[in-house]
Each structure stands twice: as structure tokens, then as C-alpha cells.
Amino acid sequence: MAEANSFFDSQEVKDFNKELERFHLGPLWNAIPQLMPHQPKPQAVPYLWKWQSINAKLKEATSIFTPDRGGERRAIYLQNPGLYSRQPWGWASTTQTLYAAVQLIQQGEIAPSHRHTQNALRFITHGEGAYTIVQGERIFMEEGDYLITPMGLWHGHEHLGQEPMIWMDCLDIPFAYSVGGTFFEPYPDRIEKPSIPDNYSAQKYGGGMVRPIGDRVPSIAPLGAYKWARTQAALEGLRRFDPDPFDGYAVEYINPSNGLTANPNIAAWMQLLPGGFRSKAHRHTSSTIYHVFRGSGYTIINGVRFDWSKGDYFVVPNWAWHEHVNTSSEDALLFSTSDLPIMEKMNYQRQEAYEPNNGHQEVTGEFTPVLP
Ligand code: 1HN
């Protein structure tokens, strides 16, 4: 390699590379190691946001932002410290493909209807009494519910209850942005008016794994809300059997008219780790954003221990080794979103089990979260 180095270091080559720049041309011989590393080199880093911090800032935001002042949604997004340099205006997304935020809506507030090409989803973490209106259907939201608004569907929210409601939003904003597919359109009136009965789709699919015969022809969002009671029942059924060695007992939200992931580009899972459960480590090219719905424990990501408890959010970037541990005797429940459908469609999905030490990483450090 000495020869190769002297090639790169030679004045002749350096001068030539510099000269190319003037013409907006680039020398491949310089770029190939960065362009094509032997395996993925994620720019996103493993990170964790404590609920205590997010909640404190959301509460402060209630006086800073109101819908009449800001017009839009009171959402605070999770910025991955590794990704600031990717966006020209200094914004960082949560992973290279996904954006996640935590949104708070107060009594009487309206988040105006709009539609966009980005696929969106919500996971309800606190409160009740708000509805989201998707394509004329008012869907009332409760803790543990999972809701989807795939690309192109009108959606807005209004809070008719008393206590603030809080949920997680996740959209494929960075992915849409990077491929040049971003379109956004505000609704002509402030919020769409109902045109079909409230909670229509959840009633239509009240039977679970049977579908109305009219839905044999797949549609993009036949079911708008996945109620918590159903997800919980599915996990209770699964837990009588052996857990997945990497993910415990996990279910994926699917589109009941075609069996595919509920949202076209974003997979969402709910996973149950029983008390004391310890998974084995693996890594994959899809990246994941976790929300700790219940319980406490830690996840080791690339050798660093990330302690989590109820309400926290954390990121496992692509190709990072990770394993989960439930340190308590109670169940832990992790809701997660990932770009698995994108990676699968593009044929980039790879996964690898961690072989050394019976599948467990050595802990080389501990993450220190930022607290208020
Ligand atoms: C959006 O439509 C919502 O509907 C939340 O609540 C966050 C972030 C960027 C663009 C659209 C929502 C969003 C968003």
C-alpha cells in the first residue's frame, strides 16, 4: 500500500485533483473508499432522549407555540447528532430515512388538515379525547393506539378532551427529500369535516383477521387505527411460545387488505420483553426508532449501554449491533418504527447475528443522556 499512498500524496496528483475542482469534476481514485465502504458506515449515531427532557420541553412549548401563533402542529422532533451535516439548513432527522417527533395538543386546539407525499404514523402515548380526521373519518385516539396516514391522505387533528394529549409521529421525510419526492398541500378549510361515521374503519375491521369482502381489492389505508386492546391480545397469544432470540415477542402492524406493512415505507412493531428477558445481539441494514411504551431496561448498541425507562426514545442506526435487556420483573413494551419496507423494496436488507460470546456484546461504555 506504500505505493498507493505515495500516489495519493504526490504533488502531481494533488495538483490535478485541485485543478479538476475548478471544472466541478471529481477524481474517482480519491473518492472510492468513501463512496463504497466495504459495508454500511451509518452517519446516524445511536442516541437516546429521556422522557423527562422531552416532556419538560413540550410543556414549555405550550406557551411558546399555539395554533393561532404558529398555524401548524406543536411537535418537537428528535435530531440525531450524527446527521446535522446532511441537510443544508442545519436540520437533522432521526435516522437517515426517518423523522420522529413528539406532539402535544391541548383542549380546544386544532392542527389544520393537510396532505403530503410523506407517509405518516402516530403512536398514542398519553391522554384521550382528541380525534384525527383522515379522509373524512374522525378517529378518536387512546393510549397504545397506532394510526396511519399514508401518502396523499388528508389529515388534521382536534382535541375535544381536557387533559393534554401526547403522541409520537414518524414520517419518511428524509427519504422523500433525498429522492426528490416532497409535495405538501394545505386543506382549503382549516380542518376537514366528517363525511363518514366516526371510527368507521376500526368498526369495519372489528373482527380482526376477517375483512369486508369489498376490501379484497387492496387499498392504501383500509384501517386507520389499530386499537391497543387488539395488539395486546396478539402479544398475549404469542407469549405462550418461544420468543424471537433478537426481538422477544414482536408483532408488526399490517394492512388487512394486502397483508403488507401498514404504511408503505415505514414498518411499525410492538414488542414485548418479559421480565428478565435478554435478547441476543444482531445487526441489520434497516434502522429503528424505539419508544419505551412500558417498563425499563437497557439496550447495548455497538458496545454502549443505553438505559431506558417508560417514555424514552432511542435510535438504533443501520448496521449497528444491538441487544435488549429487561432489567425488571415486569413486562417491557417497546414500540418501534423502521425503514425495513424501503430496504426490502430496494433489496438492501441484510441481517447478521453476533457470533462471539454466545451472542452478547461486551459493554465498553454507558450513554449519558441530556437531562433538563
Ligand atoms: C405532520 O403532518 C404531522 O399530521 C406531524 O401530525 C408532524 C412533520 C412534518 C410534516 C408533516 C401530523 C409532521 C407533519
Coordinates of N, CA and C in Angstrom, one line a residue, residues 28-188:
L28 N -12.3 10.0 -9.3 CA -12.8 8.8 -8.6 C -11.8 8.1 -7.7
W29 N -10.5 8.1 -8.2 CA -9.4 7.5 -7.4 C -9.3 8.0 -6.0
N30 N -9.8 9.2 -5.7 CA -9.8 9.8 -4.4 C -11.0 9.4 -3.6
A31 N -12.1 9.2 -4.3 CA -13.4 9.1 -3.7 C -13.9 7.7 -3.3
I32 N -13.3 6.7 -4.0 CA -14.0 5.4 -3.9 C -14.1 4.8 -2.5
P33 N -13.1 5.0 -1.6 CA -13.3 4.5 -0.2 C -14.5 5.1 0.5
Q34 N -14.7 6.4 0.3 CA -15.9 7.0 1.0 C -17.2 6.6 0.3
L35 N -17.1 6.5 -1.1 CA -18.3 6.2 -1.8 C -18.8 4.8 -1.6
M36 N -17.8 3.9 -1.5 CA -18.1 2.5 -1.4 C -17.4 1.8 -0.3
P37 N -17.7 2.1 1.0 CA -17.1 1.3 2.1 C -17.5 -0.1 1.9
H38 N -16.7 -1.0 2.5 CA -17.0 -2.5 2.4 C -18.3 -2.9 3.0
Q39 N -18.7 -2.1 3.9 CA -20.1 -2.3 4.5 C -20.6 -1.0 5.0
P40 N -22.0 -1.0 5.3 CA -22.5 0.4 5.6 C -21.8 1.1 6.7
K41 N -21.6 2.4 6.5 CA -21.0 3.2 7.5 C -22.1 4.3 7.9
P42 N -22.9 4.0 8.8 CA -24.0 4.9 9.1 C -23.6 6.3 9.5
Q43 N -24.2 7.3 9.0 CA -24.0 8.7 9.5 C -24.7 8.9 10.8
A44 N -25.9 8.3 10.9 CA -26.7 8.4 12.2 C -25.9 7.7 13.3
V45 N -26.1 8.2 14.5 CA -25.4 7.6 15.6 C -26.4 7.0 16.6
P46 N -26.1 6.0 17.4 CA -27.0 5.6 18.4 C -27.3 6.7 19.4
Y47 N -28.5 6.9 19.8 CA -28.8 8.1 20.7 C -30.1 7.8 21.5
L48 N -30.2 8.5 22.6 CA -31.4 8.3 23.5 C -31.9 9.6 24.0
W49 N -33.2 9.8 24.0 CA -33.8 11.0 24.6 C -34.6 10.6 25.7
K50 N -34.4 11.2 26.9 CA -35.2 10.9 28.1 C -36.5 11.5 28.0
W51 N -37.5 10.8 28.5 CA -38.9 11.4 28.5 C -39.0 12.6 29.4
Q52 N -38.2 12.6 30.5 CA -38.2 13.8 31.4 C -37.8 15.0 30.6
S53 N -36.8 14.9 29.7 CA -36.4 16.1 28.9 C -37.4 16.5 27.8
I54 N -37.9 15.5 27.1 CA -38.9 15.8 26.1 C -40.1 16.4 26.7
N55 N -40.6 15.8 27.8 CA -41.8 16.3 28.4 C -41.7 17.7 28.9
A56 N -40.5 18.0 29.5 CA -40.2 19.4 30.0 C -40.3 20.4 28.9
K57 N -39.7 20.0 27.8 CA -39.7 21.0 26.6 C -41.0 21.1 26.0
L58 N -41.8 20.0 25.9 CA -43.1 20.1 25.4 C -44.0 21.0 26.2
K59 N -43.9 20.8 27.5 CA -44.7 21.7 28.4 C -44.3 23.1 28.2
E60 N -43.0 23.4 28.1 CA -42.6 24.8 27.9 C -43.2 25.3 26.5
A61 N -43.2 24.4 25.6 CA -43.7 24.8 24.2 C -45.2 25.1 24.2
T62 N -45.9 24.7 25.2 CA -47.3 25.0 25.2 C -47.6 26.5 25.3
S63 N -46.7 27.3 26.0 CA -46.9 28.7 26.0 C -46.2 29.4 24.8
I64 N -45.1 28.8 24.3 CA -44.4 29.4 23.2 C -45.2 29.3 21.9
F65 N -45.7 28.1 21.7 CA -46.4 27.8 20.4 C -47.9 27.6 20.7
T66 N -48.8 28.3 20.0 CA -50.2 27.9 20.0 C -50.6 27.9 18.5
P67 N -51.6 27.1 18.2 CA -52.0 27.0 16.8 C -52.3 28.4 16.1
D68 N -52.8 29.4 16.9 CA -53.1 30.7 16.3 C -51.8 31.4 16.0
R69 N -50.8 31.1 16.9 CA -49.5 31.8 16.6 C -48.7 31.1 15.5
G70 N -48.7 29.8 15.6 CA -47.8 29.1 14.6 C -48.5 28.4 13.5
G71 N -49.8 28.3 13.6 CA -50.6 27.7 12.5 C -50.5 26.2 12.3
E72 N -49.4 25.6 12.7 CA -49.2 24.2 12.4 C -49.4 23.3 13.6
R73 N -48.5 22.3 13.8 CA -48.5 21.4 14.9 C -47.5 21.7 16.0
R74 N -47.8 21.4 17.2 CA -46.8 21.5 18.3 C -46.1 20.2 18.4
A75 N -45.1 20.1 17.6 CA -44.3 18.8 17.6 C -42.8 19.2 17.8
I76 N -42.1 18.4 18.6 CA -40.7 18.6 18.8 C -40.0 17.4 18.3
Y77 N -39.1 17.5 17.3 CA -38.6 16.3 16.7 C -37.2 15.9 17.3
L78 N -36.9 14.6 17.0 CA -35.7 14.0 17.6 C -34.6 14.2 16.6
Q79 N -33.6 14.9 16.9 CA -32.5 15.2 16.0 C -31.3 14.3 16.3
N80 N -30.9 13.5 15.3 CA -29.8 12.6 15.5 C -28.5 13.5 15.4
P81 N -27.6 13.5 16.5 CA -26.4 14.3 16.4 C -25.5 14.0 15.3
G82 N -25.6 12.8 14.7 CA -24.7 12.4 13.6 C -25.2 13.0 12.2
L83 N -26.4 13.6 12.2 CA -27.0 13.9 10.9 C -27.1 15.4 10.6
Y84 N -26.6 16.3 11.4 CA -26.7 17.7 11.1 C -26.2 18.1 9.8
S85 N -25.1 17.5 9.4 CA -24.5 18.0 8.1 C -25.2 17.5 6.9
R86 N -26.2 16.6 7.0 CA -26.8 16.1 5.8 C -27.8 17.1 5.2
Q87 N -28.4 18.0 6.0 CA -29.4 18.9 5.5 C -28.8 20.3 5.4
P88 N -29.1 20.9 4.3 CA -28.4 22.3 4.0 C -28.8 23.3 5.1
W89 N -30.1 23.2 5.6 CA -30.5 24.3 6.5 C -30.2 23.9 8.0
G90 N -29.4 22.9 8.2 CA -28.9 22.6 9.6 C -29.9 21.8 10.4
W91 N -30.8 21.2 9.7 CA -31.8 20.3 10.4 C -31.3 18.9 10.4
A92 N -31.5 18.2 11.5 CA -31.1 16.8 11.5 C -32.3 15.9 11.7
S93 N -32.4 14.8 10.9 CA -33.5 13.9 11.1 C -33.1 12.9 12.1
T94 N -34.0 11.9 12.4 CA -33.7 11.0 13.5 C -32.9 9.8 13.0
T95 N -33.2 9.3 11.8 CA -32.3 8.3 11.1 C -32.1 8.9 9.7
Q96 N -31.4 8.2 8.9 CA -31.1 8.7 7.6 C -32.3 8.7 6.7
T97 N -33.3 7.9 7.1 CA -34.6 7.8 6.2 C -35.8 8.3 7.0
L98 N -35.8 8.4 8.3 CA -37.0 8.7 9.1 C -36.8 9.9 10.0
Y99 N -38.0 10.5 10.2 CA -38.1 11.6 11.1 C -39.1 11.2 12.2
A100 N -38.8 11.5 13.5 CA -39.7 11.2 14.5 C -39.9 12.4 15.4
A101 N -41.1 12.6 15.9 CA -41.3 13.8 16.8 C -42.3 13.4 17.8
V102 N -42.4 14.3 18.8 CA -43.4 14.1 19.9 C -44.3 15.3 19.8
Q103 N -45.6 15.0 19.7 CA -46.6 16.1 19.5 C -47.5 16.2 20.7
L104 N -47.8 17.5 21.1 CA -48.7 17.7 22.2 C -49.9 18.6 21.7
I105 N -51.1 18.2 22.0 CA -52.2 19.0 21.6 C -53.1 19.3 22.9
Q106 N -53.5 20.5 23.0 CA -54.3 20.9 24.2 C -55.8 21.0 23.9
Q107 N -56.6 21.0 25.0 CA -58.0 21.2 24.8 C -58.4 22.3 23.9
G108 N -59.2 22.0 22.9 CA -59.7 23.1 22.0 C -58.8 23.4 20.9
E109 N -57.7 22.8 20.8 CA -56.7 23.2 19.7 C -57.0 22.3 18.5
I110 N -56.7 23.0 17.4 CA -56.9 22.3 16.1 C -55.5 22.3 15.3
A111 N -55.1 21.1 14.9 CA -54.0 21.0 14.0 C -54.6 20.9 12.6
P112 N -54.4 21.9 11.7 CA -55.1 22.0 10.5 C -54.9 20.8 9.6
S113 N -55.9 20.5 8.8 CA -55.7 19.4 7.8 C -54.8 19.8 6.7
H114 N -54.0 18.8 6.3 CA -53.2 18.9 5.1 C -52.8 17.5 4.6
R115 N -52.2 17.5 3.4 CA -51.7 16.2 2.9 C -50.4 16.4 2.3
H116 N -49.6 15.3 2.3 CA -48.3 15.3 1.7 C -47.9 13.9 1.2
T117 N -46.8 13.9 0.4 CA -46.3 12.6 -0.1 C -45.6 11.8 0.9
Q118 N -45.2 12.4 2.0 CA -44.5 11.6 3.1 C -45.6 10.7 3.8
N119 N -45.2 9.5 4.0 CA -46.1 8.6 4.8 C -45.9 9.0 6.3
A120 N -47.1 9.0 7.0 CA -47.0 9.4 8.4 C -47.7 8.3 9.3
L121 N -47.3 8.3 10.5 CA -47.9 7.4 11.5 C -47.9 8.1 12.9
R122 N -48.8 7.6 13.7 CA -48.8 8.1 15.1 C -48.9 6.9 16.1
F123 N -48.3 7.1 17.2 CA -48.5 6.1 18.3 C -48.8 6.9 19.5
I124 N -50.0 6.6 20.1 CA -50.6 7.5 21.2 C -50.0 7.1 22.5
T125 N -49.3 8.0 23.2 CA -48.7 7.7 24.5 C -49.4 8.3 25.7
H126 N -50.1 9.4 25.5 CA -50.7 10.0 26.7 C -52.1 10.6 26.4
G127 N -53.1 10.3 27.2 CA -54.3 11.0 27.1 C -55.4 10.4 26.2
E128 N -56.5 11.1 26.1 CA -57.6 10.7 25.2 C -58.5 11.9 24.9
G129 N -59.3 11.8 24.0 CA -60.3 12.8 23.7 C -60.0 13.6 22.4
A130 N -58.9 13.4 21.8 CA -58.6 14.1 20.6 C -59.0 13.1 19.4
Y131 N -59.3 13.7 18.3 CA -59.5 12.8 17.2 C -58.6 13.3 16.1
T132 N -58.3 12.4 15.2 CA -57.6 12.8 13.9 C -58.6 12.5 12.9
I133 N -58.7 13.4 11.9 CA -59.7 13.2 10.8 C -58.9 12.8 9.5
V134 N -59.0 11.6 9.1 CA -58.3 11.1 7.9 C -59.3 10.8 6.8
Q135 N -59.2 11.5 5.7 CA -60.2 11.3 4.6 C -61.6 11.2 5.0
G136 N -62.0 12.2 5.9 CA -63.4 12.3 6.3 C -63.8 11.4 7.4
E137 N -62.9 10.6 8.0 CA -63.2 9.7 9.1 C -62.6 10.3 10.4
R138 N -63.4 10.6 11.4 CA -62.9 11.0 12.7 C -62.5 9.8 13.4
I139 N -61.2 9.7 13.8 CA -60.7 8.5 14.5 C -60.3 9.0 15.9
F140 N -61.0 8.6 16.9 CA -60.7 9.0 18.3 C -59.5 8.2 18.8
M141 N -58.6 8.9 19.5 CA -57.3 8.2 19.8 C -57.2 7.9 21.3
E142 N -56.7 6.8 21.6 CA -56.5 6.4 23.0 C -55.0 5.8 23.2
E143 N -54.6 5.8 24.4 CA -53.2 5.3 24.7 C -53.0 3.9 24.1
G144 N -51.9 3.8 23.4 CA -51.5 2.5 22.9 C -52.0 2.2 21.5
D145 N -52.8 3.2 21.0 CA -53.3 3.0 19.6 C -52.2 3.4 18.6
Y146 N -52.3 2.7 17.5 CA -51.4 3.0 16.4 C -52.2 3.5 15.2
L147 N -51.8 4.6 14.6 CA -52.6 5.2 13.5 C -51.7 5.5 12.3
I148 N -52.3 5.3 11.1 CA -51.5 5.6 9.9 C -52.2 6.7 9.0
T149 N -51.4 7.5 8.4 CA -51.8 8.4 7.3 C -50.8 8.2 6.2
P150 N -51.0 7.2 5.4 CA -50.0 7.0 4.3 C -50.1 8.2 3.3
M151 N -49.2 8.2 2.4 CA -49.0 9.4 1.5 C -50.3 9.8 0.8
G152 N -50.5 11.1 0.7 CA -51.6 11.6 -0.1 C -52.9 11.7 0.7
L153 N -53.0 11.3 1.9 CA -54.3 11.3 2.6 C -54.4 12.6 3.4
W154 N -55.6 13.2 3.3 CA -55.8 14.4 4.2 C -55.9 14.0 5.6
H155 N -55.2 14.8 6.5 CA -55.3 14.5 7.9 C -55.2 15.8 8.7
G156 N -55.9 15.9 9.8 CA -55.9 17.0 10.8 C -56.3 16.5 12.1
H157 N -56.0 17.3 13.2 CA -56.4 16.8 14.5 C -57.1 17.9 15.3
E158 N -58.0 17.5 16.2 CA -58.6 18.4 17.1 C -58.8 17.7 18.4
H159 N -58.6 18.5 19.5 CA -58.7 17.9 20.8 C -60.0 18.4 21.5
L160 N -60.9 17.4 21.7 CA -62.1 17.7 22.4 C -62.1 17.4 23.9
G161 N -61.0 16.7 24.3 CA -60.9 16.3 25.7 C -60.3 17.4 26.6
Q162 N -60.0 17.1 27.8 CA -59.5 18.1 28.8 C -58.0 18.1 28.9
E163 N -57.4 17.0 29.3 CA -56.0 16.9 29.6 C -55.2 16.9 28.3
P164 N -54.0 17.4 28.3 CA -53.2 17.4 27.0 C -53.1 16.0 26.5
M165 N -53.0 15.8 25.2 CA -52.7 14.5 24.6 C -51.4 14.6 24.0
I166 N -50.6 13.5 24.1 CA -49.3 13.4 23.5 C -49.1 12.1 22.7
W167 N -48.5 12.3 21.6 CA -48.2 11.1 20.8 C -46.9 11.2 20.0
M168 N -46.4 10.1 19.5 CA -45.2 10.0 18.6 C -45.7 10.1 17.2
D169 N -45.0 11.0 16.4 CA -45.2 11.0 15.0 C -43.9 10.4 14.3
C170 N -44.1 9.7 13.2 CA -43.0 9.3 12.5 C -43.3 9.4 11.0
L171 N -42.4 10.0 10.2 CA -42.6 10.2 8.8 C -41.3 9.8 8.0
D172 N -41.5 9.5 6.8 CA -40.3 9.2 5.9 C -39.8 10.5 5.2
I173 N -39.8 11.6 6.0 CA -39.4 12.9 5.4 C -38.0 12.9 4.8
P174 N -36.9 12.4 5.5 CA -35.6 12.5 4.9 C -35.5 11.6 3.6
F175 N -36.2 10.5 3.6 CA -36.2 9.6 2.4 C -36.9 10.4 1.3
A176 N -38.1 10.9 1.5 CA -38.8 11.6 0.4 C -37.9 12.8 -0.1
Y177 N -37.3 13.5 0.9 CA -36.5 14.6 0.5 C -35.3 14.2 -0.4
S178 N -34.6 13.1 0.0 CA -33.4 12.7 -0.7 C -33.7 12.2 -2.1
V179 N -34.9 11.7 -2.3 CA -35.2 11.2 -3.7 C -36.0 12.2 -4.5
G180 N -36.3 13.4 -3.9 CA -36.9 14.5 -4.6 C -38.4 14.3 -4.7
G181 N -39.1 13.7 -3.8 CA -40.5 13.3 -3.9 C -41.4 14.1 -3.0
T182 N -40.9 15.3 -2.5 CA -41.7 16.0 -1.5 C -42.8 16.9 -2.1
F183 N -44.0 16.7 -1.8 CA -45.1 17.5 -2.1 C -46.0 17.7 -0.8
F184 N -46.5 19.0 -0.6 CA -47.3 19.3 0.6 C -48.4 20.2 0.1
E185 N -49.6 20.0 0.7 CA -50.7 20.8 0.3 C -51.6 21.1 1.5
P186 N -51.9 22.3 1.9 CA -52.8 22.6 3.0 C -54.2 22.4 2.5
Y187 N -55.1 22.0 3.5 CA -56.5 21.8 3.2 C -57.2 23.2 3.0
P188 N -58.1 23.3 2.0 CA -58.7 24.6 1.8 C -59.4 25.2 3.0

